[in-house]
Structure formats: C-alpha cells, structure tokens
Coordinates of C-alpha atoms in Angstrom, one line a residue:
M20 CA 66.4 49.0 87.2
E21 CA 65.8 52.6 88.1
G22 CA 64.3 51.5 91.5
A23 CA 67.5 49.5 92.2
H24 CA 69.6 52.4 91.2
E25 CA 67.7 54.7 93.6
K26 CA 68.0 52.1 96.4
L27 CA 71.7 51.8 95.9
L28 CA 72.0 55.7 95.9
H29 CA 69.9 55.7 99.3
L30 CA 72.0 53.0 100.8
S31 CA 75.1 54.9 99.8
F32 CA 73.8 58.0 101.3
E33 CA 72.8 56.3 104.6
E34 CA 76.3 54.5 104.7
A35 CA 77.9 58.0 104.4
E36 CA 75.9 59.4 107.0
G37 CA 76.8 56.4 109.2
N38 CA 80.4 56.9 108.6
E39 CA 80.2 60.7 109.5
E40 CA 78.5 59.8 112.7
T41 CA 81.1 57.2 113.4
N42 CA 83.9 59.5 112.7
S43 CA 82.3 62.1 114.9
R44 CA 81.9 59.7 117.7
L45 CA 85.5 58.7 117.3
Q46 CA 86.7 62.3 117.5
S47 CA 84.6 62.9 120.5
S48 CA 85.8 60.0 122.4
K49 CA 89.4 60.7 121.6
F50 CA 88.8 64.3 122.9
I51 CA 87.2 63.0 126.2
L52 CA 90.1 60.5 126.6
W53 CA 92.8 63.3 126.0
L54 CA 90.7 65.6 128.6
Q55 CA 90.7 62.7 131.3
L56 CA 94.5 62.4 130.8
S57 CA 95.0 66.1 131.3
V58 CA 93.0 66.1 134.5
F59 CA 94.9 63.1 135.7
T60 CA 98.2 64.6 134.7
F61 CA 97.2 67.8 136.7
F62 CA 96.3 65.7 139.7
V63 CA 99.8 64.0 139.6
L64 CA 101.7 67.1 139.1
G65 CA 99.9 69.2 141.3
G66 CA 99.6 66.7 144.0
Q67 CA 103.3 65.7 143.8
A68 CA 104.5 69.3 144.0
A69 CA 102.0 70.4 146.7
G70 CA 102.8 67.1 148.9
T71 CA 106.6 67.4 148.5
L72 CA 106.6 71.0 149.6
L73 CA 104.1 70.5 152.5
G74 CA 106.4 67.6 153.6
R75 CA 109.4 69.9 153.5
V76 CA 107.4 72.7 155.6
Y77 CA 106.4 69.8 157.9
Y78 CA 110.2 69.2 158.9
D79 CA 111.4 72.8 158.5
E80 CA 108.9 73.7 161.2
G81 CA 110.1 71.4 163.8
A82 CA 108.2 68.2 163.2
K83 CA 110.2 65.0 163.3
S84 CA 107.9 62.0 163.1
R85 CA 108.4 59.9 160.0
W86 CA 105.4 57.7 160.8
I87 CA 103.1 60.7 160.8
A88 CA 104.6 62.0 157.7
T89 CA 104.1 58.7 156.0
L90 CA 100.6 58.2 157.4
A91 CA 99.6 61.7 156.0
Q92 CA 100.6 60.4 152.4
T93 CA 97.7 57.8 152.4
A94 CA 95.2 59.0 155.0
G95 CA 93.2 61.2 152.6
F96 CA 91.5 58.1 151.2
P97 CA 88.2 58.9 152.7
I98 CA 87.7 62.0 150.5
L99 CA 87.0 59.3 147.9
L100 CA 83.9 58.1 149.6
P101 CA 81.4 60.4 147.7
F102 CA 82.5 59.3 144.5
L103 CA 82.2 55.7 145.4
C104 CA 78.8 56.1 146.6
C105 CA 77.6 57.8 143.5
P106 CA 75.7 55.2 141.2
S107 CA 77.3 54.7 137.9
P108 CA 75.1 54.2 134.7
K109 CA 75.1 50.4 133.8
N110 CA 74.4 48.6 130.4
H111 CA 74.1 45.1 129.6
D112 CA 78.1 44.6 129.5
D113 CA 78.4 46.3 132.9
Q114 CA 75.8 44.1 134.4
Q115 CA 77.5 41.0 133.1
L116 CA 80.8 42.5 134.4
S117 CA 79.2 43.0 137.8
I118 CA 78.0 39.5 138.0
D119 CA 81.6 38.2 137.0
H120 CA 83.3 40.4 139.6
Q121 CA 80.8 39.2 142.4
S122 CA 81.9 35.6 141.5
S123 CA 85.5 36.7 142.0
V124 CA 85.4 38.9 145.0
L125 CA 88.3 36.9 146.6
V126 CA 90.4 37.6 143.6
G127 CA 89.7 41.4 143.7
A128 CA 90.5 41.5 147.4
S129 CA 93.6 39.6 146.9
V130 CA 94.8 42.0 144.3
Y131 CA 94.1 45.0 146.5
I132 CA 95.9 43.4 149.6
F133 CA 98.9 42.6 147.5
L134 CA 99.4 46.0 145.9
G135 CA 98.8 47.5 149.1
L136 CA 101.5 45.4 151.0
L137 CA 103.8 45.9 147.9
Q138 CA 103.4 49.7 148.4
V139 CA 104.1 49.5 152.1
A140 CA 107.3 47.4 151.4
N141 CA 108.4 49.8 148.8
S142 CA 107.9 52.8 151.0
M143 CA 109.8 51.0 153.6
L144 CA 112.7 50.3 151.4
F145 CA 113.0 53.9 150.2
T146 CA 112.9 54.9 153.8
V147 CA 115.9 52.8 154.5
G148 CA 117.7 54.2 151.2
V149 CA 117.2 57.8 152.4
Q150 CA 118.6 56.8 155.8
Y151 CA 121.7 55.2 154.6
L152 CA 122.5 56.9 151.4
P153 CA 123.7 60.5 150.4
A154 CA 120.9 62.3 148.9
S155 CA 122.6 62.6 145.4
T156 CA 123.2 58.8 145.3
Y157 CA 119.8 58.0 146.5
S158 CA 118.4 60.3 143.8
L159 CA 120.4 58.7 141.0
I160 CA 119.3 55.0 142.0
S161 CA 115.5 55.9 142.5
G162 CA 115.6 57.7 139.2
S163 CA 116.1 54.2 137.6
Q164 CA 112.6 53.4 138.4
L165 CA 111.5 54.4 135.1
A166 CA 113.8 52.2 133.4
F167 CA 112.7 49.3 135.4
N168 CA 109.1 50.0 134.5
A169 CA 109.9 50.3 130.8
L170 CA 111.1 46.7 131.4
T171 CA 108.3 45.4 133.4
S172 CA 105.7 47.0 131.1
F173 CA 107.3 45.3 128.0
L174 CA 107.3 42.1 129.8
L175 CA 103.9 42.1 131.7
N176 CA 101.8 44.4 129.8
G177 CA 102.9 44.2 126.0
Q178 CA 104.3 47.8 126.0
K179 CA 105.9 48.6 122.6
I180 CA 109.2 50.2 123.2
T181 CA 110.1 52.3 120.3
P182 CA 113.3 54.2 119.8
I183 CA 111.3 57.5 120.8
I184 CA 109.9 56.0 123.8
L185 CA 113.4 54.6 124.7
N186 CA 114.8 58.2 124.3
S187 CA 112.0 59.5 126.5
V188 CA 112.7 57.2 129.2
V189 CA 116.5 57.8 129.2
L190 CA 116.1 61.5 129.1
L191 CA 113.5 61.5 132.1
S192 CA 115.7 59.1 134.0
F193 CA 118.7 61.4 133.6
S194 CA 116.6 64.4 134.4
S195 CA 115.4 63.2 137.7
S196 CA 118.8 61.9 138.6
A197 CA 120.8 65.0 137.7
I198 CA 121.0 65.9 141.6
I199 CA 124.2 63.6 141.6
F200 CA 126.2 66.4 140.2
Q201 CA 124.9 68.9 143.0
D202 CA 127.2 69.8 145.8
E203 CA 125.4 69.0 149.0
T204 CA 126.7 69.8 152.6
G205 CA 124.9 66.7 153.7
D206 CA 126.8 64.4 151.6
G207 CA 130.3 64.9 152.7
G208 CA 130.2 62.7 155.9
E209 CA 131.8 59.4 156.2
I210 CA 129.6 56.5 155.3
S211 CA 130.5 53.0 155.9
H212 CA 130.5 50.3 153.2
K213 CA 128.1 48.4 154.9
S214 CA 125.7 51.3 155.2
L215 CA 126.4 52.0 151.4
L216 CA 125.5 48.4 150.5
I217 CA 122.2 48.4 152.7
G218 CA 121.1 51.6 151.1
F219 CA 122.0 50.6 147.6
A220 CA 120.1 47.2 147.9
A221 CA 117.1 48.8 149.6
T222 CA 116.8 51.6 147.0
T223 CA 117.4 49.4 144.0
L224 CA 114.9 46.9 145.3
G225 CA 112.3 49.8 146.2
S226 CA 112.6 51.3 142.7
L227 CA 112.0 47.8 141.0
G228 CA 109.3 47.3 143.4
Y229 CA 107.5 50.5 142.4
A230 CA 108.0 49.7 138.7
L231 CA 106.5 46.2 139.3
Q232 CA 103.6 47.8 141.2
F233 CA 102.6 50.1 138.4
S234 CA 102.7 47.3 135.9
L235 CA 100.7 45.0 138.0
T236 CA 98.1 47.5 138.6
E237 CA 97.9 47.9 134.7
L238 CA 97.6 44.1 134.5
A239 CA 95.0 43.9 137.1
F240 CA 92.9 46.5 135.0
Q241 CA 93.4 44.4 132.0
K242 CA 92.7 41.0 133.6
V243 CA 90.6 41.6 136.9
F244 CA 89.0 45.0 136.9
K245 CA 87.5 45.2 133.3
S246 CA 84.8 47.8 133.9
G247 CA 85.0 50.7 131.6
T248 CA 84.0 53.3 134.2
L249 CA 86.4 55.7 136.2
K250 CA 84.8 54.4 139.5
V251 CA 87.4 51.3 139.4
V252 CA 90.1 53.8 139.7
M253 CA 88.4 55.6 142.7
K254 CA 88.0 52.0 144.2
M255 CA 91.6 51.1 143.5
S256 CA 92.9 54.3 145.0
F257 CA 90.5 53.9 148.0
N258 CA 91.3 50.4 148.8
I259 CA 95.1 50.6 148.6
G260 CA 95.1 53.8 150.5
M261 CA 93.1 52.2 153.4
L262 CA 95.4 49.2 153.5
V263 CA 98.5 51.4 153.5
T264 CA 97.1 53.6 156.1
I265 CA 96.4 50.8 158.4
A266 CA 99.8 49.5 158.0
S267 CA 101.2 53.0 158.8
L268 CA 99.0 53.3 161.9
T269 CA 100.2 49.9 163.1
G270 CA 103.8 51.0 162.6
L271 CA 103.1 54.2 164.4
F272 CA 101.7 52.5 167.6
A273 CA 104.1 49.5 167.4
S274 CA 107.1 52.1 167.4
G275 CA 105.5 54.2 170.3
N276 CA 105.8 57.5 168.3
W277 CA 102.0 58.1 169.1
R278 CA 103.1 59.3 172.6
D279 CA 105.1 62.0 171.1
L280 CA 102.3 63.4 169.0
E281 CA 101.3 66.0 171.6
K282 CA 104.8 67.3 172.2
E283 CA 105.5 67.5 168.5
M284 CA 102.4 69.7 168.1
R285 CA 103.4 71.9 171.1
E286 CA 106.9 72.6 169.5
Y287 CA 105.7 73.3 166.1
R288 CA 106.7 76.6 165.2
T289 CA 103.6 77.9 163.6
G290 CA 101.3 76.6 166.2
K291 CA 98.9 73.4 166.4
L292 CA 96.4 74.7 163.9
S293 CA 99.2 75.1 161.3
Y294 CA 100.5 71.6 162.1
V295 CA 97.0 70.1 161.7
M296 CA 96.4 71.8 158.4
N297 CA 99.7 71.1 157.0
L298 CA 98.8 67.4 157.5
V299 CA 95.2 67.5 156.2
C300 CA 96.5 69.3 153.1
T301 CA 99.3 67.0 152.7
A302 CA 96.8 64.1 152.8
I303 CA 94.5 65.5 150.2
A304 CA 97.5 66.5 148.0
W305 CA 98.9 62.8 147.8
Q306 CA 95.4 61.5 147.5
L307 CA 95.0 63.5 144.4
Y308 CA 98.4 62.4 143.3
A309 CA 97.4 58.8 144.0
V310 CA 94.1 59.1 142.1
G311 CA 95.9 60.7 139.2
S312 CA 98.7 58.2 138.9
V313 CA 96.2 55.2 139.0
G314 CA 93.9 57.0 136.4
L315 CA 96.9 57.4 134.0
V316 CA 97.5 53.6 134.4
F317 CA 93.8 53.0 133.7
K318 CA 93.4 55.3 130.7
A319 CA 97.1 55.0 129.2
S320 CA 99.5 52.8 130.5
S321 CA 101.9 52.3 133.7
L322 CA 104.8 53.7 131.6
F323 CA 102.9 56.8 130.8
S324 CA 102.1 57.4 134.5
N325 CA 105.6 56.9 135.4
V326 CA 106.7 59.4 132.7
I327 CA 104.6 62.1 134.3
I328 CA 105.7 61.4 137.9
N329 CA 109.4 61.6 136.7
L330 CA 108.4 65.0 134.8
G331 CA 106.9 66.2 138.1
T332 CA 110.2 65.5 140.1
T333 CA 111.8 67.8 137.7
I334 CA 109.3 70.7 138.0
V335 CA 109.1 70.5 141.9
P336 CA 112.1 72.7 142.2
I337 CA 110.2 75.5 140.2
F338 CA 107.5 75.4 143.0
A339 CA 110.3 75.3 145.7
M340 CA 111.7 78.3 144.3
I341 CA 108.3 80.2 144.2
F342 CA 107.0 79.3 147.5
L343 CA 110.0 78.4 149.6
K344 CA 112.5 80.9 148.2
D345 CA 114.9 78.1 147.2
E346 CA 117.7 78.9 144.6
M347 CA 117.2 77.7 141.2
S348 CA 120.5 76.6 140.1
G349 CA 121.8 76.0 136.4
L350 CA 121.6 72.2 137.2
K351 CA 118.1 72.3 138.3
V352 CA 117.2 74.1 135.1
F353 CA 119.3 71.6 133.1
S354 CA 117.3 68.9 134.9
L355 CA 113.9 70.5 134.0
L356 CA 114.9 71.0 130.3
L357 CA 115.8 67.2 130.1
G358 CA 112.6 66.4 131.6
L359 CA 110.4 68.4 129.3
W360 CA 112.5 67.1 126.4
G361 CA 111.7 63.4 127.4
Y362 CA 108.0 64.3 128.1
A363 CA 107.6 65.8 124.6
S364 CA 109.3 62.8 123.1
Y365 CA 106.6 60.5 124.7
I366 CA 103.9 62.7 123.7
Y367 CA 105.2 62.8 120.1
Q368 CA 105.1 59.0 120.0
H369 CA 101.3 59.1 121.2
Y370 CA 100.8 61.8 118.1
L371 CA 102.6 59.2 115.8
D372 CA 100.4 56.3 117.0
D373 CA 97.2 58.5 116.5
L374 CA 98.3 59.3 113.1
E375 CA 98.7 55.7 112.2
A376 CA 95.3 54.8 113.7
K377 CA 93.8 57.4 111.7
A378 CA 95.5 56.2 108.5
S379 CA 94.4 52.7 109.4
E380 CA 90.7 53.9 109.8
V381 CA 90.9 55.8 106.4
K382 CA 92.4 52.7 104.7
S383 CA 89.6 50.3 106.1
L384 CA 86.9 52.7 105.0
A385 CA 88.4 52.9 101.6
E386 CA 88.5 49.2 101.4
E387 CA 84.9 49.0 102.4
E388 CA 83.8 51.3 99.7
D389 CA 85.9 49.5 97.1
N390 CA 84.3 46.2 98.2
F391 CA 80.8 47.8 98.1

C-alpha cells in the first residue's frame, strides 16, 4: 500500500512538472507570437509611412510617370531572395506538408496568379478613382475597405465580429475618411456626373476587391499553404510582387511611357542620383509593407492586418509634418485620435480573448486533476 502511495505521489509530482513545462511553453509561444506581430506591425506602419512620403517627394520634385511610381511599389521583391534560399528546419509534419504541396503545385501557382491579378485590378481601379474623384470623396469611399473586409472575413474566414471589434472597425473607417471635412483647393472644380459615377464605381469596387484579396489570402493560408513557418509569408510576398511587377512593366512598355524615362530623370529637380535613390527606397519600403501585411494575415487575420493598415493611414500625417513640413490641422489630430481609439479597441478584444483562453486552460487543468 505504501509503495502504491509513493508511486501515486511520484506520478503527481511528474504531472505537476509536466504542467509547469506546458505552461512555460505556452507562455513562450505567446511571447514569440506577439513579438512577430509587433515586427510585422512595424513593417506595415514604417513601410506605409516611408512609401507614402517618398511617393509624395517623387511627384513634388518634378516626376510624372504613374507607371514608374506603380512599378516602384512592387519592384522590391528581389530583396526577399536571401530569405527564400535559407533552408528551414523540417520535422515529420513539414515533410508530409512538402509532399502534399508538391502534389498540388498547380493549385499553389493558381493561387499566386489569381491574387497577383486581383491586386493589379485593384490598383487600376484605385488609379481610376483618384483620377475621376475629388480627394475627399475618394478618401471617404476607400475608407470603406475595412468595413468590407470585416464582412468578407466573417463570410470566408469565420471571423468573430464582437461589439468591440465592430466599434474598432467603425472608428478606424471614420478616422481614415475624416479628410472629407477638409477644405481642399483641388476639390473645387466642376466634375461631370459621368466622371463621378465612374470614380465612385471604380473606388468602391477597388475597396471591395482589396478586402476580398486579404480574406482570400487568409483562406489560402488556411487551406493551401498550411506550413507553420514564416517562409510561406516570404514566398507569398515574393510571388505576388513578381507577378504585379511583370504586369506593371507590361503596362509601362505598352503605354510608351518608358521613352520619357530619361527625360524625367534629367528634369528631376534634385538630380538623377536622387531620382534613382527615391525609387529604390520606395521599392524597399513598400516591400516591407507587403511582407508585414501578409505576415499579419498569416499570424493573426486579414481583419487584423487591415486594422493596422488603416491605423497607418491616420499616422502618416505626423511623419509628413516632421519630414515634409506639412501643417498638422485639428482635423488630422482628430483623425489620429479616432484611429488610436479604434486600434486600442481591437487590441483590447485580443486581450479579452487571451484572458478567456487562459481561463479555459485553467478550467481544463482543474478538471484533469479532479478526474485524477
């Protein structure tokens, strides 16, 4: 009897040690997850701010080619090659996933092509929207992208829409659309009803298209690219960037704008070297943004990624004030506060979900001990 009692105590001690080890591993994995989310968030916010400001400088210094500016937003994909060439550690599950992936190469290629073409179509739609709509109207409509993404995430990805998340979506949508109340000298011209209709349709379809693209990217990670490594994020960013770059190059040569490239470099106010450096830095900035946005979809959700992107839209004016000496109006401050409030609401929902998960873990452990 004593031997059985000692054995029972020994087993209880081992189980307690096992539980402590499990809890330690869970805490470590959560820390790594939030660290990765922080890095991807930094990529999105930093890349978005730098890319936007460099794009503004590009036009302010005398450049005019929209095809070159569009090309620069995706041409940074080669910087990901070193990460793709690095071998990733494989376990048994990864080997099985690799075999499954090899048997469905066509499916993976089809996903990359479809998402790449969808991004090209969305970019074209937004270009038409910018051309035909006043800046304030364009900003208001494009701000609906987050609301569309909440809907597509709910329908395609099973995203739980709580009152707090809904509050976050509304606040961030309003914050990115607040420019409609800004007086802009460029908005005072006469615009025909036909132009407004074309611009409205194009911008609305572009917003819906981008929302759909993010949700389909998340669905691709769930159903097709099931590897648990970050290498899949690099592959996704690289392949889509390459496809969109090819499409932009096709448009550049088909339109004949490539003939004006040398003239544009000569007329660039700060010189040819500055022109080239601007495009190179723009390409790197937007590539970091692309990796960050896809990484957030992979590690969190498409809605989380869109929340960060909308937050970035509201903080860009701060960087414009610091580096380009823009005025920081009260409306921009109000927009920033709304964006921060919406972001805080979304993070608070994640905090509540984390507490719920912890409570569930404690409850399951207690039930196991009672059963034992």
